[in-house]
Short mmCIF file of C-alpha atoms and ligand atoms in Angstrom, two decimals:
data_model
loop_
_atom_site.label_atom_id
_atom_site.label_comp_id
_atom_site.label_asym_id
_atom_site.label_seq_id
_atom_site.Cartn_x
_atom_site.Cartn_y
_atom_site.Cartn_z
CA UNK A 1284 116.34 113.25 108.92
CA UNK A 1285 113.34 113.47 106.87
CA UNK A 1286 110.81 110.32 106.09
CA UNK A 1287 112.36 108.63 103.22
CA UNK A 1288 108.89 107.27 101.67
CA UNK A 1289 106.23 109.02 100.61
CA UNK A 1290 102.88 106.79 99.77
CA UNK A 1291 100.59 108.02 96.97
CA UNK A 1292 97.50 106.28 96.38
CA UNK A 1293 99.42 103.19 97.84
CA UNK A 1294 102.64 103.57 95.72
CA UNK A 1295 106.25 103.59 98.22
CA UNK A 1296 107.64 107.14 96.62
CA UNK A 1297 111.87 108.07 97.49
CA UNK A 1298 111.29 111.22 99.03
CA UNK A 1299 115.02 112.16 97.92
CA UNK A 1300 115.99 114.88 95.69
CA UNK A 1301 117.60 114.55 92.58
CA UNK A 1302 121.30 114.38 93.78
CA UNK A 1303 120.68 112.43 96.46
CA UNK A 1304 119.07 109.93 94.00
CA UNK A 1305 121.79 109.56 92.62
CA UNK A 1306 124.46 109.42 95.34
CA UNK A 1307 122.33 106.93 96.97
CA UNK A 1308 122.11 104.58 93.34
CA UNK A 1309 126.05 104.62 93.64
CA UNK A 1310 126.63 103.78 97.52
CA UNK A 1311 124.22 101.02 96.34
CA UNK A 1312 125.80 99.96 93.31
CA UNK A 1313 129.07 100.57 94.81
CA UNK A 1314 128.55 98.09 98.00
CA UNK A 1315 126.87 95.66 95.49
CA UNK A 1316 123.38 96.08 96.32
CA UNK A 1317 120.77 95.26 93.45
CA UNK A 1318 118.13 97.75 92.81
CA UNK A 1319 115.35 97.74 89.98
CA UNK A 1320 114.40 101.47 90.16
CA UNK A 1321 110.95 102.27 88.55
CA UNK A 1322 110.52 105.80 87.80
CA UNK A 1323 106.90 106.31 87.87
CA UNK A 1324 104.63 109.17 86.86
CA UNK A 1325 100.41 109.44 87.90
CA UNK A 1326 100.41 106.95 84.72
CA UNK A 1327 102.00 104.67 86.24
CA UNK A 1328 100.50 105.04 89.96
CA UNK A 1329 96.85 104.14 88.21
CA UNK A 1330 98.22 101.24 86.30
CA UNK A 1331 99.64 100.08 89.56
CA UNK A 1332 96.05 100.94 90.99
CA UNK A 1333 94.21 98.90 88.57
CA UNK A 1334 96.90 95.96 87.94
CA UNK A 1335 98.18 93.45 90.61
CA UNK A 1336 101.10 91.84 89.26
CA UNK A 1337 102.13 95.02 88.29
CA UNK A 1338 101.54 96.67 91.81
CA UNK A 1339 103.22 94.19 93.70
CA UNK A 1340 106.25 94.80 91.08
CA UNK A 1341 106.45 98.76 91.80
CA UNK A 1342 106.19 98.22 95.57
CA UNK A 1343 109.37 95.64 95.76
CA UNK A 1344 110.87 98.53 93.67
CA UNK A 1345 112.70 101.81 94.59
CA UNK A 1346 110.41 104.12 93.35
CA UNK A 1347 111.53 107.98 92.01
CA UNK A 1348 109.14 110.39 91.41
CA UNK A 1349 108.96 111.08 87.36
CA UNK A 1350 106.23 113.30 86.98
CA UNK A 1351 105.23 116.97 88.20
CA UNK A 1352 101.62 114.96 89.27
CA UNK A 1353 103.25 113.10 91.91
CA UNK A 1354 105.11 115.70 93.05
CA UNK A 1355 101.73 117.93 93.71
CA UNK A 1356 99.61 114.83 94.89
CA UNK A 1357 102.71 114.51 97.72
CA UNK A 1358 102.22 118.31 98.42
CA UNK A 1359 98.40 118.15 98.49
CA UNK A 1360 98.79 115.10 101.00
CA UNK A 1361 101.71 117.14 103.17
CA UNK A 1362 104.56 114.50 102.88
CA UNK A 1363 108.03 115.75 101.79
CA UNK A 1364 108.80 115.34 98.15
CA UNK A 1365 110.41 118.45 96.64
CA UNK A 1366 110.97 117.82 92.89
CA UNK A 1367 110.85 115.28 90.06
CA UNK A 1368 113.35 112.74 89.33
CA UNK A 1369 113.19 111.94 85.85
CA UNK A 1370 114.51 109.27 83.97
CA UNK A 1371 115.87 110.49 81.44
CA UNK A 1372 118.04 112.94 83.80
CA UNK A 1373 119.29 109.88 85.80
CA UNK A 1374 120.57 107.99 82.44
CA UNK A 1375 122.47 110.79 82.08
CA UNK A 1376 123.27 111.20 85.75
CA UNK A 1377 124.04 107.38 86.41
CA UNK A 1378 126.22 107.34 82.79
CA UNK A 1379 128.54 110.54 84.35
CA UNK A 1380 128.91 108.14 87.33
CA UNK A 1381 130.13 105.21 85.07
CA UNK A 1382 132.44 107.01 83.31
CA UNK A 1383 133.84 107.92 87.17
CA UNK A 1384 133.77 104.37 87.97
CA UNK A 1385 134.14 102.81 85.05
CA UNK A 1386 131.03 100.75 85.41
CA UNK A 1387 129.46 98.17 82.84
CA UNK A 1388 126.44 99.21 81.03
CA UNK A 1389 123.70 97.70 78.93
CA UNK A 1390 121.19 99.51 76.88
CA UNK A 1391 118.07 97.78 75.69
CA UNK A 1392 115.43 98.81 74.15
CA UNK A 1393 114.29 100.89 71.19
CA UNK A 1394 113.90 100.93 67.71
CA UNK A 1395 117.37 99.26 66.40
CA UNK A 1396 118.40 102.70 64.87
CA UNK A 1397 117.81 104.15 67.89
CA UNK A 1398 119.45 102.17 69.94
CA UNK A 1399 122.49 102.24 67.63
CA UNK A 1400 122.35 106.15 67.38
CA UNK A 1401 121.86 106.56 71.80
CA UNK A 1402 124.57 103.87 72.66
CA UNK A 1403 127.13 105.64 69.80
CA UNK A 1404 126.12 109.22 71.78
CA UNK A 1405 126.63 108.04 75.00
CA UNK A 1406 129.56 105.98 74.23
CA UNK A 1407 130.83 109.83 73.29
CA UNK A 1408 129.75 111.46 75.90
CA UNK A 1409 130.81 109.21 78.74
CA UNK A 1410 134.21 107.79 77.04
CA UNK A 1411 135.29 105.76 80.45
CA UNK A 1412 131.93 103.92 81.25
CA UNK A 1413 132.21 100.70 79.09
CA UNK A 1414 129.37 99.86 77.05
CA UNK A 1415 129.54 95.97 76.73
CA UNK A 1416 126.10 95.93 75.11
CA UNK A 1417 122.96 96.92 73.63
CA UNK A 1418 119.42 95.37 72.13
CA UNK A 1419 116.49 96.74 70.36
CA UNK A 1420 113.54 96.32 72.20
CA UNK A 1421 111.33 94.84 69.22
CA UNK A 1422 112.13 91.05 70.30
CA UNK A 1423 109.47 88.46 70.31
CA UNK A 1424 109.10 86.40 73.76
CA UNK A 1425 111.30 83.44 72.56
CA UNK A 1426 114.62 85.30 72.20
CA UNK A 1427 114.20 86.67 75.71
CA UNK A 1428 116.44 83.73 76.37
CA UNK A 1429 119.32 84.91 74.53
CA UNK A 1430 119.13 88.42 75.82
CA UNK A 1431 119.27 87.57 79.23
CA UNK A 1432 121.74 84.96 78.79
CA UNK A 1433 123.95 88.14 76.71
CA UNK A 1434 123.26 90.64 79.74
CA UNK A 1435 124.02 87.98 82.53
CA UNK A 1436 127.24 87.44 80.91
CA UNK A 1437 127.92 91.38 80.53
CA UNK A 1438 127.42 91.84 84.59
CA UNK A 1439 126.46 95.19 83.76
CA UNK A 1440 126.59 97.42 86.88
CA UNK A 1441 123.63 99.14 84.89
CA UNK A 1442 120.97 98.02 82.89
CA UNK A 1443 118.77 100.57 81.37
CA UNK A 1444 115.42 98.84 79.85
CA UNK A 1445 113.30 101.08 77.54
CA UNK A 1446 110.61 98.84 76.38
CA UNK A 1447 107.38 101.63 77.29
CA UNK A 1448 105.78 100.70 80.51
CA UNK A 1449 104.33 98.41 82.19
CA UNK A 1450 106.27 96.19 79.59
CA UNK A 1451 109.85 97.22 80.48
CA UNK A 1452 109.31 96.62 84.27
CA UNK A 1453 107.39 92.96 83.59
CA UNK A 1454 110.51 92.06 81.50
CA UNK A 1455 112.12 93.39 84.10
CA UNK A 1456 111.01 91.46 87.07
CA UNK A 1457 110.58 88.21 85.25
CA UNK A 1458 114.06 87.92 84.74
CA UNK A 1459 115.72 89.88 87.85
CA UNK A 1460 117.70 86.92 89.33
CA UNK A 1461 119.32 86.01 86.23
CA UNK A 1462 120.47 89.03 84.70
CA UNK A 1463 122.84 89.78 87.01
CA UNK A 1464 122.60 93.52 86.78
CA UNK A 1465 123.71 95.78 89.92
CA UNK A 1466 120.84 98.58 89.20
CA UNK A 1467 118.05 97.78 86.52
CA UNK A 1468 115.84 100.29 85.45
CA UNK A 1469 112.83 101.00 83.17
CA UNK A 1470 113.91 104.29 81.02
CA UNK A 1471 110.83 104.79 78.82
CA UNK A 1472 111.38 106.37 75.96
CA UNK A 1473 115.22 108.26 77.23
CA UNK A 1474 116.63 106.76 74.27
CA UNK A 1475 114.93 108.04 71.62
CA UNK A 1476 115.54 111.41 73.77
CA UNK A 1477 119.05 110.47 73.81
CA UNK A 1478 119.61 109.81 70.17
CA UNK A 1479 117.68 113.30 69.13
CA UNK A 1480 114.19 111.54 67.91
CA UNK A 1481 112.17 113.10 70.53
CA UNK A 1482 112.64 116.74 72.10
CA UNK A 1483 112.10 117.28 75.71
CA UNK A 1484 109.99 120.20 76.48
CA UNK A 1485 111.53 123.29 76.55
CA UNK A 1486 112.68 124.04 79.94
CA UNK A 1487 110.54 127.07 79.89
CA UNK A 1488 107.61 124.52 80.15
CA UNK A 1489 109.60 122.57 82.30
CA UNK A 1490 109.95 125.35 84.88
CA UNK A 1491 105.91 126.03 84.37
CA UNK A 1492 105.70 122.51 84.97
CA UNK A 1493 104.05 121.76 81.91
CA UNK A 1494 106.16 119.22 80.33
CA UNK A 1495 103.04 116.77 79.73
CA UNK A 1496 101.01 119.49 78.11
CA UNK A 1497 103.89 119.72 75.89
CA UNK A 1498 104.39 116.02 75.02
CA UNK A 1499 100.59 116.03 74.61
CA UNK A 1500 100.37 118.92 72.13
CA UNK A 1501 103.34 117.18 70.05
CA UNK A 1502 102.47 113.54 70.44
CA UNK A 1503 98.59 113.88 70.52
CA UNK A 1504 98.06 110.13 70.24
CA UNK A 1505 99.07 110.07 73.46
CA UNK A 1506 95.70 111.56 74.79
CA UNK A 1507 94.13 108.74 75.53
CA UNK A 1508 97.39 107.50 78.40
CA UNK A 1509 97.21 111.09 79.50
CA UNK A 1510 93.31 110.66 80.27
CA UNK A 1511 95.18 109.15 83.74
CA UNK A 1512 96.44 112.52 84.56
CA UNK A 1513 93.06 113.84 85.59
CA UNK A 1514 91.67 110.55 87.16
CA UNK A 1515 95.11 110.37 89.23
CA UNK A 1516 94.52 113.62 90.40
CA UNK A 1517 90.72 113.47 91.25
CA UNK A 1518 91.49 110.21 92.85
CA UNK A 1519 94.19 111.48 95.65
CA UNK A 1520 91.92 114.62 96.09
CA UNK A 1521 89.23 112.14 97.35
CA UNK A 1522 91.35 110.38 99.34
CA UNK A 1523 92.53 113.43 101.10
CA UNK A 1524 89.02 114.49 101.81
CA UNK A 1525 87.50 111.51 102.47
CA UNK A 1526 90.36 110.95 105.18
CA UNK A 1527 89.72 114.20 106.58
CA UNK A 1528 85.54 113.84 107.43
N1 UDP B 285 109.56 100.12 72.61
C1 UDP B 285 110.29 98.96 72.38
N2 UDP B 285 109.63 97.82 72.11
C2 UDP B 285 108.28 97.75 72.06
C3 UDP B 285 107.53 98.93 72.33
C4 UDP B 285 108.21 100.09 72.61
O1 UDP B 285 111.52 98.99 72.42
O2 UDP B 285 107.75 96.67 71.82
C5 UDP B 285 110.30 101.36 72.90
C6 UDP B 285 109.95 102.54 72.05
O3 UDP B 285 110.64 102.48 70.81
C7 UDP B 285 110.42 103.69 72.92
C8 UDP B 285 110.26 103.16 74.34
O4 UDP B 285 109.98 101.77 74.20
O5 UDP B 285 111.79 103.92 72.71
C9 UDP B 285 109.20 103.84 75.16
O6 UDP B 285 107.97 103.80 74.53
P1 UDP B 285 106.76 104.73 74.98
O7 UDP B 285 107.08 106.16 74.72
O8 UDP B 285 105.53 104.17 74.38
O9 UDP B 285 106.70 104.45 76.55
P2 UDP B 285 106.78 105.36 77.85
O10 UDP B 285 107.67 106.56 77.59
O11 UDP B 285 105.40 105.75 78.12
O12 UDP B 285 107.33 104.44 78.88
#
């Protein structure tokens, strides 16, 4: 059996694939393991980088690779991860497996029409998973009580939290031992995918693994995040050569 982790620029990466992702989520779920899954892209390995609290948050976490960067920086440094894990594809994913064992799920997060317009989809989509709940995600800090206190009582067996990172997995891992939620996990913005705001890139740019160029060109205010791409990747370059003389 292959290594399981894969460590880039200090961040614990699954090494699985995408099924095995998501068999793995279940057997957990299933034996009533709790996971908070952070799904993290080069982004997110520089925030981690540059941010304590938030590194010692990702590296408690089970970590999927989200992100065509991570899966080249793994390549560049020889360790075995094959292709991206994306979160939007495991909402999907984890939602089939709901319906099949007719788990609880929470949705929060989003802009309130959103929200309402992702959980109605899904709800469609995945008739047998129950939906006992959903939140926008534009909540000030003193009705976090009320939200946890609404998911606790849910016991959802999944809890997806799309809040934008790092602010999803803070939320997150402030209130982990009271929200009673088998597998917790920072979605981004899935939702808004989900509901038919946003597009996904083509899978034409998918396959040329250009997905960010994409989301670039039609969200260009997002330069300034994606300025992390190229300092992610000039970073584990030096590594890898500095390690080598
Ligand atoms: N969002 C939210 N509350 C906030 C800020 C953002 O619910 O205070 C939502 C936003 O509407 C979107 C999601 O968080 O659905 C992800 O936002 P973004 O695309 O900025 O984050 P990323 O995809 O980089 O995690």
């Amino acid at each position: 059996m292959s290594k399981q982790v894969a460590t880039i620029l200090g961040v614990p990466f699954s090494t699985r694939g995408f099924r095995e992702t998501v068999a793995y989520m279940v057997e957990r779920i299933e034996s009533g393991q709790k996971t908070h899954v952070v799904t993290a892209n080069p982004e997110i390995v520089m925030m981690a980088r540059e941010h304590q609290g938030f590194r010692s948050i990702v590296e408690q976490a089970y970590v999927v690779p989200d992100g065509i960067g991570i899966v080249y920086a793994a390549k560049w440094t020889n360790q075995p991860i094959h292709e991206r894990v994306t979160g939007v594809e495991l909402v999907e994913a984890l939602m089939a497996e709901a319906g099949k064992h007719e788990w609880r799920v929470y949705l929060l997060g989003a802009k309130p029409e959103v929200i309402r317009l992702a959980a109605d989809k899904l709800a469609a989509r995945y008739p047998k998973a129950r939906l006992v709940g959903y939140h926008d995600g534009f909540f000030k800090e003193d009705e976090d009580e009320q939200i946890v206190q609404e998911i606790a009582e849910a016991r959802p067996h999944l809890l997806f939290v799309a809040l934008g990172a790092p602010r999803q997995e803070h939320w997150m891992a402030r209130h982990r031992e009271r929200l009673n939620a088998s597998l917790m996990m920072g979605v981004g913005g899935s939702f808004d995918v989900i509901a038919g705001k946003v597009k996904r890139a083509p899978e034409f740019w998918q396959k040329l693994h250009l997905e960010w160029f994409y989301r670039l060109a039609s969200e260009p205010s997002r330069w300034k995040r994606q300025l992390a791409i190229p300092r992610f990747v000039a970073t584990v370059l030096k590594e890898k050569w500095s390690s080598r003389s």
